[in-house]
Amino acid sequence: MHSITKRVCHPNNNIEEETELRRGPWTLEEDTLLIHYIARHGEGHWNLLAKRAGLKRTGKSCRLRWLNYLKPDIKRGNLTPQEQLLILELHSKWGNRWSKIAQHLPGRTDNEIKNYWRTRVQKQARQLNIESNSKRFLEAVRCFWMPRLLQKMEQTSNSSTSTNSSPSTLTTIIPSAQDCELVPNDFVPPNSTTFPALSDSSSILPNKPIPGSNHSNGCLNYAFTNQNILSTDSIITSLFPQVEEHPKTYTFSNGIEKTDPISGLDHESNSSVHYVDSSSYGFEGLNLDSILEFEAFDVSGLNCHVAESDWALGDMAADALWNMGEM
DNA sequence: AATAGCGTCAACCGCACCTGA
DNA sequence: GTCAGGTGCGGTTGACGCTAT
């Protein structure tokens, strides 16, 4: 923890006062002060709040701490496959509009989503030697990662019937391999275990462009460019059929669990917001193995749409293999 | 056991925008 | 119109923990 000295000049009496502003990690005491103040007086007017709450922090720092960490409805823990899928799709639509993306993921902050993108998604892009904001990367996301996420979601829903997600609905937003430009039209997954989700979805998704829709960018456009098919809102609704109930308790970074300070009610301990997804991140499913299986599946005979999509499966697989070797 | 490398994420910074005086 | 304060956003940093050597 370090601090900076800020000289404050008061207009009333011209007395200059030195205020030590704290920086760095928040202490439990500071968290408690902030929580109690907001519980009594509400959010907003952060500079005033910082002073009145007795916090030697900037208003910005208080706001950030509250919004990104202390706010009771913050969901913690790994992002679920559903959430990852939604982030991928919304990012392909809006780019780095993190706050806008976060609005569609209840309990997740823009900071968390931004970190996720930078640490995981961009890492995968680097490993594939693809620019994370390139069309090529977008297609890799759509044609490989999203199906894997769907697969994960379906596995999760099969193992746990308590989930509210609707896999059959979700399937409709996932591209069929046959719809992706980097995959030949007559492509069939090498075996049923490679892309079980794809083999299911291929019967649901259209294999031909919908009149009036833009097919050139891959099959997700079916869902997102044609309002008659599926709007983003409807997808979000299908991903989050009900907004998560206001969490009853929450846990500090230091592990101390607190009762919701806003409601002031006592709650059962099993309703903590500490959300832990036992499954790993969806991208490890990519692991280049699926690409390698593509490679093993007679890549030489593929009739890829190189001219249109500006890249070839063989090229991508080669990159993948190269990176695999490095790893 | 020591340490270098890497990944993660909370927190900070700078900038832009909004609003009210 | 303009200025200041408040707020929001996106990019970046740095501390910390884990893993490999």
Short mmCIF file of C-alpha atoms (C1' of nucleotides) in Angstrom, two decimals:
data_model
loop_
_atom_site.label_atom_id
_atom_site.label_comp_id
_atom_site.label_asym_id
_atom_site.label_seq_id
_atom_site.Cartn_x
_atom_site.Cartn_y
_atom_site.Cartn_z
CA MET A 1 0.00 0.00 0.00
CA HIS A 2 1.31 3.39 -0.88
CA SER A 3 -0.15 6.82 -0.60
CA ILE A 4 0.10 10.17 -2.26
CA THR A 5 -0.13 13.61 -0.75
CA LYS A 6 -2.72 15.87 -2.23
CA ARG A 7 -2.79 19.56 -1.47
CA VAL A 8 -6.32 20.78 -1.07
CA CYS A 9 -7.08 24.46 -1.29
CA HIS A 10 -10.33 25.48 0.33
CA PRO A 11 -11.93 28.49 -1.33
CA ASN A 12 -13.57 29.68 1.88
CA ASN A 13 -10.57 30.31 4.03
CA ASN A 14 -7.69 29.75 1.65
CA ILE A 15 -6.18 27.39 4.15
CA GLU A 16 -4.15 24.79 2.43
CA GLU A 17 -4.56 21.37 3.86
CA GLU A 18 -2.62 18.28 3.09
CA THR A 19 -4.58 15.10 2.66
CA GLU A 20 -2.99 11.71 2.50
CA LEU A 21 -4.73 9.79 -0.24
CA ARG A 22 -4.40 6.08 0.02
CA ARG A 23 -3.79 3.93 -3.01
CA GLY A 24 -3.42 0.27 -3.71
CA PRO A 25 -5.36 -2.65 -2.26
CA TRP A 26 -8.32 -1.88 -0.07
CA THR A 27 -8.36 -2.99 3.53
CA LEU A 28 -11.28 -4.65 5.26
CA GLU A 29 -11.74 -1.51 7.33
CA GLU A 30 -12.05 0.65 4.23
CA ASP A 31 -14.47 -1.80 2.66
CA THR A 32 -16.61 -1.74 5.78
CA LEU A 33 -16.66 2.05 5.85
CA LEU A 34 -17.71 2.20 2.23
CA ILE A 35 -20.37 -0.47 2.56
CA HIS A 36 -21.91 1.08 5.63
CA TYR A 37 -21.93 4.53 4.13
CA ILE A 38 -23.61 3.38 0.94
CA ALA A 39 -26.08 1.27 2.93
CA ARG A 40 -27.18 4.43 4.74
CA HIS A 41 -26.86 7.09 2.07
CA GLY A 42 -26.79 5.29 -1.24
CA GLU A 43 -24.41 5.56 -4.18
CA GLY A 44 -23.33 8.62 -6.12
CA HIS A 45 -21.47 11.86 -5.39
CA TRP A 46 -18.38 9.80 -4.94
CA ASN A 47 -15.99 12.56 -3.97
CA LEU A 48 -18.34 13.71 -1.24
CA LEU A 49 -18.96 10.12 -0.26
CA ALA A 50 -15.24 9.49 0.14
CA LYS A 51 -14.87 12.46 2.47
CA ARG A 52 -17.97 11.83 4.52
CA ALA A 53 -17.29 8.16 4.89
CA GLY A 54 -13.87 8.98 6.28
CA LEU A 55 -12.09 7.27 3.44
CA LYS A 56 -8.74 8.65 2.39
CA ARG A 57 -9.44 7.66 -1.16
CA THR A 58 -10.48 9.47 -4.29
CA GLY A 59 -14.09 9.34 -5.28
CA LYS A 60 -13.10 7.43 -8.35
CA SER A 61 -11.37 4.81 -6.30
CA CYS A 62 -14.44 4.42 -4.09
CA ARG A 63 -16.73 4.12 -7.06
CA LEU A 64 -14.51 1.53 -8.68
CA ARG A 65 -14.19 -0.51 -5.51
CA TRP A 66 -17.94 -0.51 -5.05
CA LEU A 67 -18.90 -1.27 -8.62
CA ASN A 68 -16.23 -3.87 -9.30
CA TYR A 69 -16.01 -5.61 -5.99
CA LEU A 70 -18.27 -4.69 -3.10
CA LYS A 71 -21.64 -4.30 -4.76
CA PRO A 72 -23.77 -7.16 -3.45
CA ASP A 73 -24.94 -8.48 -6.80
CA ILE A 74 -21.43 -9.00 -8.12
CA LYS A 75 -21.03 -12.55 -9.29
CA ARG A 76 -17.61 -14.03 -8.67
CA GLY A 77 -15.77 -17.02 -9.94
CA ASN A 78 -15.14 -18.43 -13.38
CA LEU A 79 -17.31 -17.38 -16.25
CA THR A 80 -19.71 -20.06 -17.29
CA PRO A 81 -19.64 -21.37 -20.87
CA GLN A 82 -22.89 -19.49 -21.42
CA GLU A 83 -21.30 -16.26 -20.30
CA GLN A 84 -18.18 -16.88 -22.36
CA LEU A 85 -20.28 -17.55 -25.40
CA LEU A 86 -22.24 -14.37 -24.87
CA ILE A 87 -19.05 -12.35 -24.43
CA LEU A 88 -17.62 -13.73 -27.65
CA GLU A 89 -20.72 -12.91 -29.58
CA LEU A 90 -21.28 -9.48 -28.10
CA HIS A 91 -17.64 -8.59 -28.60
CA SER A 92 -17.85 -9.60 -32.23
CA LYS A 93 -20.79 -7.25 -32.46
CA TRP A 94 -19.64 -4.27 -30.39
CA GLY A 95 -15.89 -4.63 -30.05
CA ASN A 96 -14.25 -3.36 -26.87
CA ARG A 97 -17.42 -1.83 -25.49
CA TRP A 98 -16.91 -3.60 -22.20
CA SER A 99 -19.51 -1.78 -20.20
CA LYS A 100 -22.10 -2.38 -22.88
CA ILE A 101 -21.22 -6.05 -22.94
CA ALA A 102 -21.31 -6.20 -19.16
CA GLN A 103 -24.86 -4.86 -19.15
CA HIS A 104 -25.92 -8.13 -20.70
CA LEU A 105 -24.14 -10.31 -18.18
CA PRO A 106 -25.88 -9.90 -14.84
CA GLY A 107 -23.42 -9.70 -11.98
CA ARG A 108 -20.37 -9.36 -14.18
CA THR A 109 -18.38 -6.15 -14.39
CA ASP A 110 -16.82 -4.52 -17.41
CA ASN A 111 -13.45 -4.89 -15.71
CA GLU A 112 -13.92 -8.62 -15.32
CA ILE A 113 -14.98 -9.08 -18.92
CA LYS A 114 -12.12 -6.94 -20.13
CA ASN A 115 -9.65 -8.99 -18.11
CA TYR A 116 -11.18 -12.18 -19.44
CA TRP A 117 -10.79 -11.00 -22.99
CA ARG A 118 -7.24 -9.83 -22.55
CA THR A 119 -5.94 -12.78 -20.57
CA ARG A 120 -7.78 -15.66 -22.20
CA VAL A 121 -9.17 -14.74 -25.57
CA GLN A 122 -6.19 -12.73 -26.71
CA LYS A 123 -3.91 -15.41 -25.42
CA GLN A 124 -5.61 -17.93 -27.66
CA ALA A 125 -5.34 -15.56 -30.57
CA ARG A 126 -1.63 -15.20 -29.97
CA GLN A 127 -1.19 -18.94 -29.85
CA LEU A 128 -2.89 -19.20 -33.21
CA ASN A 129 -0.86 -16.32 -34.61
CA ILE A 130 -4.05 -14.49 -35.39
CA GLU A 131 -4.82 -10.87 -34.67
CA SER A 132 -7.57 -10.91 -32.08
CA ASN A 133 -9.51 -8.21 -33.92
CA SER A 134 -9.16 -9.79 -37.32
CA LYS A 135 -11.83 -11.45 -39.38
CA ARG A 136 -9.81 -14.59 -39.27
CA PHE A 137 -9.91 -14.69 -35.51
CA LEU A 138 -13.62 -13.97 -35.52
CA GLU A 139 -14.19 -16.97 -37.71
CA ALA A 140 -12.05 -19.13 -35.49
CA VAL A 141 -14.19 -18.04 -32.57
CA ARG A 142 -17.38 -18.76 -34.43
CA CYS A 143 -16.43 -22.03 -35.99
CA PHE A 144 -14.33 -23.63 -33.28
CA TRP A 145 -14.68 -22.02 -29.88
CA MET A 146 -18.37 -21.38 -29.86
CA PRO A 147 -19.22 -24.97 -30.78
CA ARG A 148 -16.91 -26.12 -28.04
CA LEU A 149 -18.61 -23.84 -25.57
CA LEU A 150 -21.95 -25.13 -26.67
CA GLN A 151 -20.70 -28.63 -26.19
CA LYS A 152 -19.59 -27.72 -22.70
CA MET A 153 -22.93 -26.13 -21.95
CA GLU A 154 -24.80 -29.18 -23.12
CA GLN A 155 -22.59 -31.44 -21.07
CA THR A 156 -23.20 -29.24 -18.08
CA SER A 157 -26.93 -29.23 -18.61
CA ASN A 158 -26.96 -32.98 -19.03
CA SER A 159 -25.08 -33.53 -15.81
CA SER A 160 -27.15 -31.02 -13.90
CA THR A 161 -30.85 -30.69 -14.55
CA SER A 162 -31.08 -27.71 -12.23
CA THR A 163 -29.79 -25.28 -14.82
CA ASN A 164 -32.27 -22.95 -16.39
CA SER A 165 -30.46 -22.64 -19.67
CA SER A 166 -32.08 -24.11 -22.68
CA PRO A 167 -29.51 -25.95 -24.79
CA SER A 168 -31.89 -26.51 -27.61
CA THR A 169 -32.45 -22.78 -27.86
CA LEU A 170 -28.78 -22.02 -27.48
CA THR A 171 -27.95 -24.39 -30.24
CA THR A 172 -29.69 -22.13 -32.67
CA ILE A 173 -27.07 -19.41 -32.30
CA ILE A 174 -24.11 -21.67 -32.87
CA PRO A 175 -22.81 -21.99 -36.39
CA SER A 176 -22.85 -25.30 -38.05
CA ALA A 177 -19.47 -26.33 -39.31
CA GLN A 178 -21.06 -26.61 -42.70
CA ASP A 179 -21.95 -22.94 -42.58
CA CYS A 180 -18.46 -21.72 -41.78
CA GLU A 181 -16.45 -20.57 -44.70
CA LEU A 182 -13.25 -22.16 -43.53
CA VAL A 183 -14.93 -25.52 -43.64
CA PRO A 184 -15.86 -27.19 -46.90
CA ASN A 185 -19.53 -27.45 -47.69
CA ASP A 186 -19.49 -31.20 -47.64
CA PHE A 187 -17.50 -31.41 -44.46
CA VAL A 188 -18.52 -33.97 -41.89
CA PRO A 189 -16.75 -34.11 -38.55
CA PRO A 190 -14.23 -36.97 -38.47
CA ASN A 191 -16.10 -38.77 -35.76
CA SER A 192 -19.11 -38.22 -33.63
CA THR A 193 -17.09 -37.39 -30.56
CA THR A 194 -15.27 -34.48 -32.12
CA PHE A 195 -18.17 -32.08 -32.32
CA PRO A 196 -21.23 -33.74 -30.90
CA ALA A 197 -22.87 -30.38 -30.53
CA LEU A 198 -22.26 -29.60 -34.13
CA SER A 199 -23.79 -32.78 -35.37
CA ASP A 200 -26.86 -31.92 -33.33
CA SER A 201 -27.02 -28.33 -34.43
CA SER A 202 -26.54 -29.07 -38.07
CA SER A 203 -30.05 -30.38 -38.20
CA ILE A 204 -31.37 -27.18 -36.72
CA LEU A 205 -29.32 -24.56 -38.45
CA PRO A 206 -29.97 -23.66 -42.02
CA ASN A 207 -27.29 -24.86 -44.38
CA LYS A 208 -28.19 -22.30 -46.96
CA PRO A 209 -28.16 -18.54 -46.63
CA ILE A 210 -31.40 -16.95 -45.65
CA PRO A 211 -32.56 -14.55 -48.35
CA GLY A 212 -31.75 -11.02 -47.35
CA SER A 213 -29.24 -12.01 -44.72
CA ASN A 214 -25.54 -11.45 -45.04
CA HIS A 215 -23.95 -14.83 -45.26
CA SER A 216 -20.42 -13.76 -46.05
CA ASN A 217 -19.29 -13.41 -42.49
CA GLY A 218 -20.28 -16.79 -41.24
CA CYS A 219 -23.34 -18.40 -39.91
CA LEU A 220 -23.83 -16.40 -36.74
CA ASN A 221 -25.24 -13.68 -38.91
CA TYR A 222 -28.32 -15.82 -39.14
CA ALA A 223 -28.91 -15.05 -35.54
CA PHE A 224 -27.73 -11.50 -35.30
CA THR A 225 -28.27 -9.72 -38.56
CA ASN A 226 -31.73 -10.93 -39.29
CA GLN A 227 -34.10 -9.70 -36.64
CA ASN A 228 -36.69 -12.18 -37.75
CA ILE A 229 -34.51 -15.08 -36.81
CA LEU A 230 -33.14 -14.26 -33.40
CA SER A 231 -32.49 -10.90 -31.83
CA THR A 232 -29.66 -10.36 -29.40
CA ASP A 233 -32.21 -9.78 -26.70
CA SER A 234 -33.86 -13.09 -27.32
CA ILE A 235 -30.53 -14.80 -27.16
CA ILE A 236 -29.75 -13.08 -23.91
CA THR A 237 -33.13 -14.11 -22.63
CA SER A 238 -32.39 -17.67 -23.56
CA LEU A 239 -29.03 -17.51 -21.87
CA PHE A 240 -30.41 -15.85 -18.78
CA PRO A 241 -34.03 -16.84 -18.55
CA GLN A 242 -34.28 -15.11 -15.23
CA VAL A 243 -32.11 -12.46 -13.72
CA GLU A 244 -30.34 -13.87 -10.77
CA GLU A 245 -31.93 -13.00 -7.51
CA HIS A 246 -30.21 -10.39 -5.42
CA PRO A 247 -27.51 -12.32 -3.59
CA LYS A 248 -28.06 -12.78 0.09
CA THR A 249 -24.47 -12.69 1.25
CA TYR A 250 -21.19 -11.84 -0.30
CA THR A 251 -17.58 -12.59 0.36
CA PHE A 252 -14.68 -10.18 0.62
CA SER A 253 -11.39 -10.72 -1.07
CA ASN A 254 -9.97 -11.70 2.27
CA GLY A 255 -12.53 -14.48 2.57
CA ILE A 256 -14.80 -12.84 5.13
CA GLU A 257 -18.42 -13.41 4.30
CA LYS A 258 -20.86 -10.62 5.00
CA THR A 259 -24.59 -10.32 5.15
CA ASP A 260 -26.08 -8.13 2.48
CA PRO A 261 -25.53 -4.67 3.94
CA ILE A 262 -28.34 -3.14 1.97
CA SER A 263 -31.12 -5.35 3.13
CA GLY A 264 -29.53 -5.89 6.51
CA LEU A 265 -31.15 -9.28 6.70
CA ASP A 266 -29.63 -12.49 7.85
CA HIS A 267 -29.39 -15.16 5.24
CA GLU A 268 -28.40 -18.73 4.95
CA SER A 269 -24.76 -19.31 4.24
CA ASN A 270 -25.40 -21.34 1.12
CA SER A 271 -26.55 -18.30 -0.77
CA SER A 272 -23.16 -16.67 -0.98
CA VAL A 273 -22.36 -14.93 -4.21
CA HIS A 274 -19.08 -16.75 -4.36
CA TYR A 275 -19.83 -18.39 -7.64
CA VAL A 276 -17.46 -21.18 -8.42
CA ASP A 277 -17.70 -22.94 -11.71
CA SER A 278 -15.98 -26.25 -11.37
CA SER A 279 -15.59 -26.52 -15.10
CA SER A 280 -12.55 -24.94 -16.65
CA TYR A 281 -12.66 -22.17 -19.21
CA GLY A 282 -14.12 -23.13 -22.49
CA PHE A 283 -11.15 -22.23 -24.59
CA GLU A 284 -9.03 -25.05 -23.38
CA GLY A 285 -11.38 -27.14 -25.44
CA LEU A 286 -9.84 -25.58 -28.48
CA ASN A 287 -6.41 -26.70 -27.41
CA LEU A 288 -5.76 -27.01 -31.07
CA ASP A 289 -6.85 -30.62 -30.92
CA SER A 290 -10.00 -29.95 -32.86
CA ILE A 291 -7.97 -28.14 -35.47
CA LEU A 292 -5.55 -30.98 -35.53
CA GLU A 293 -8.42 -33.31 -36.16
CA PHE A 294 -9.38 -31.15 -39.06
CA GLU A 295 -5.84 -31.41 -40.29
CA ALA A 296 -5.93 -35.16 -39.92
CA PHE A 297 -9.13 -35.24 -41.87
CA ASP A 298 -7.62 -34.94 -45.30
CA VAL A 299 -7.00 -31.23 -45.31
CA SER A 300 -5.41 -31.49 -48.72
CA GLY A 301 -8.73 -32.26 -50.28
CA LEU A 302 -10.62 -29.39 -48.72
CA ASN A 303 -12.31 -26.91 -50.94
CA CYS A 304 -12.00 -23.88 -48.73
CA HIS A 305 -13.35 -20.50 -49.68
CA VAL A 306 -9.96 -18.90 -49.54
CA ALA A 307 -10.76 -16.03 -51.84
CA GLU A 308 -13.77 -14.94 -49.85
CA SER A 309 -12.58 -15.45 -46.33
CA ASP A 310 -8.97 -14.48 -46.82
CA TRP A 311 -7.63 -17.47 -45.05
CA ALA A 312 -7.48 -21.19 -45.37
CA LEU A 313 -8.04 -23.95 -42.93
CA GLY A 314 -4.74 -25.52 -43.91
CA ASP A 315 -2.96 -22.31 -43.04
CA MET A 316 -4.65 -22.09 -39.71
CA ALA A 317 -3.96 -25.71 -38.93
CA ALA A 318 -0.35 -25.21 -39.87
CA ASP A 319 -0.14 -22.30 -37.47
CA ALA A 320 -1.79 -24.39 -34.84
CA LEU A 321 0.63 -27.20 -35.38
CA TRP A 322 3.51 -24.79 -35.29
CA ASN A 323 2.36 -23.37 -32.00
CA MET A 324 1.66 -26.81 -30.70
CA GLY A 325 5.25 -27.69 -31.42
CA GLU A 326 6.42 -24.64 -29.56
CA MET A 327 4.30 -25.54 -26.61
"C1'" DA B 1 15.08 -24.46 -1.94
"C1'" DA B 2 15.54 -20.63 -4.90
"C1'" DT B 3 14.01 -18.12 -8.60
"C1'" DA B 4 12.46 -16.89 -13.08
"C1'" DG B 5 8.47 -16.80 -15.89
"C1'" DC B 6 3.77 -16.47 -16.48
"C1'" DG B 7 -1.26 -15.74 -15.64
"C1'" DT B 8 -4.76 -13.38 -13.21
"C1'" DC B 9 -7.20 -9.59 -11.60
"C1'" DA B 10 -7.80 -5.50 -8.59
"C1'" DA B 11 -6.71 -0.95 -9.01
"C1'" DC B 12 -5.04 3.17 -11.27
"C1'" DC B 13 -4.76 6.58 -15.03
"C1'" DG B 14 -6.11 9.53 -18.68
"C1'" DC B 15 -9.55 10.96 -21.46
"C1'" DA B 16 -14.28 12.03 -22.87
"C1'" DC B 17 -18.80 13.20 -21.88
"C1'" DC B 18 -22.50 15.27 -19.17
"C1'" DT B 19 -24.58 18.68 -16.32
"C1'" DG B 20 -25.25 22.67 -13.74
"C1'" DA B 21 -23.67 27.23 -12.39
"C1'" DG C 1 -20.39 30.05 -24.43
"C1'" DT C 2 -17.41 28.31 -20.90
"C1'" DC C 3 -15.79 26.46 -16.86
"C1'" DA C 4 -15.63 23.09 -13.09
"C1'" DG C 5 -17.03 19.03 -10.91
"C1'" DG C 6 -18.83 14.47 -11.33
"C1'" DT C 7 -19.07 10.29 -13.71
"C1'" DG C 8 -18.13 6.58 -17.02
"C1'" DC C 9 -15.14 4.10 -20.01
"C1'" DG C 10 -11.18 1.72 -21.95
"C1'" DG C 11 -6.26 0.92 -21.57
"C1'" DT C 12 -2.56 -0.15 -18.60
"C1'" DT C 13 -0.02 -1.38 -14.47
"C1'" DG C 14 1.58 -3.90 -10.64
"C1'" DA C 15 1.03 -7.18 -6.87
"C1'" DC C 16 0.37 -11.74 -5.95
"C1'" DG C 17 0.13 -16.66 -6.56
"C1'" DC C 18 1.25 -20.66 -9.14
"C1'" DT C 19 4.31 -23.49 -11.93
"C1'" DA C 20 8.41 -24.89 -14.19
"C1'" DT C 21 13.25 -25.15 -14.07
#
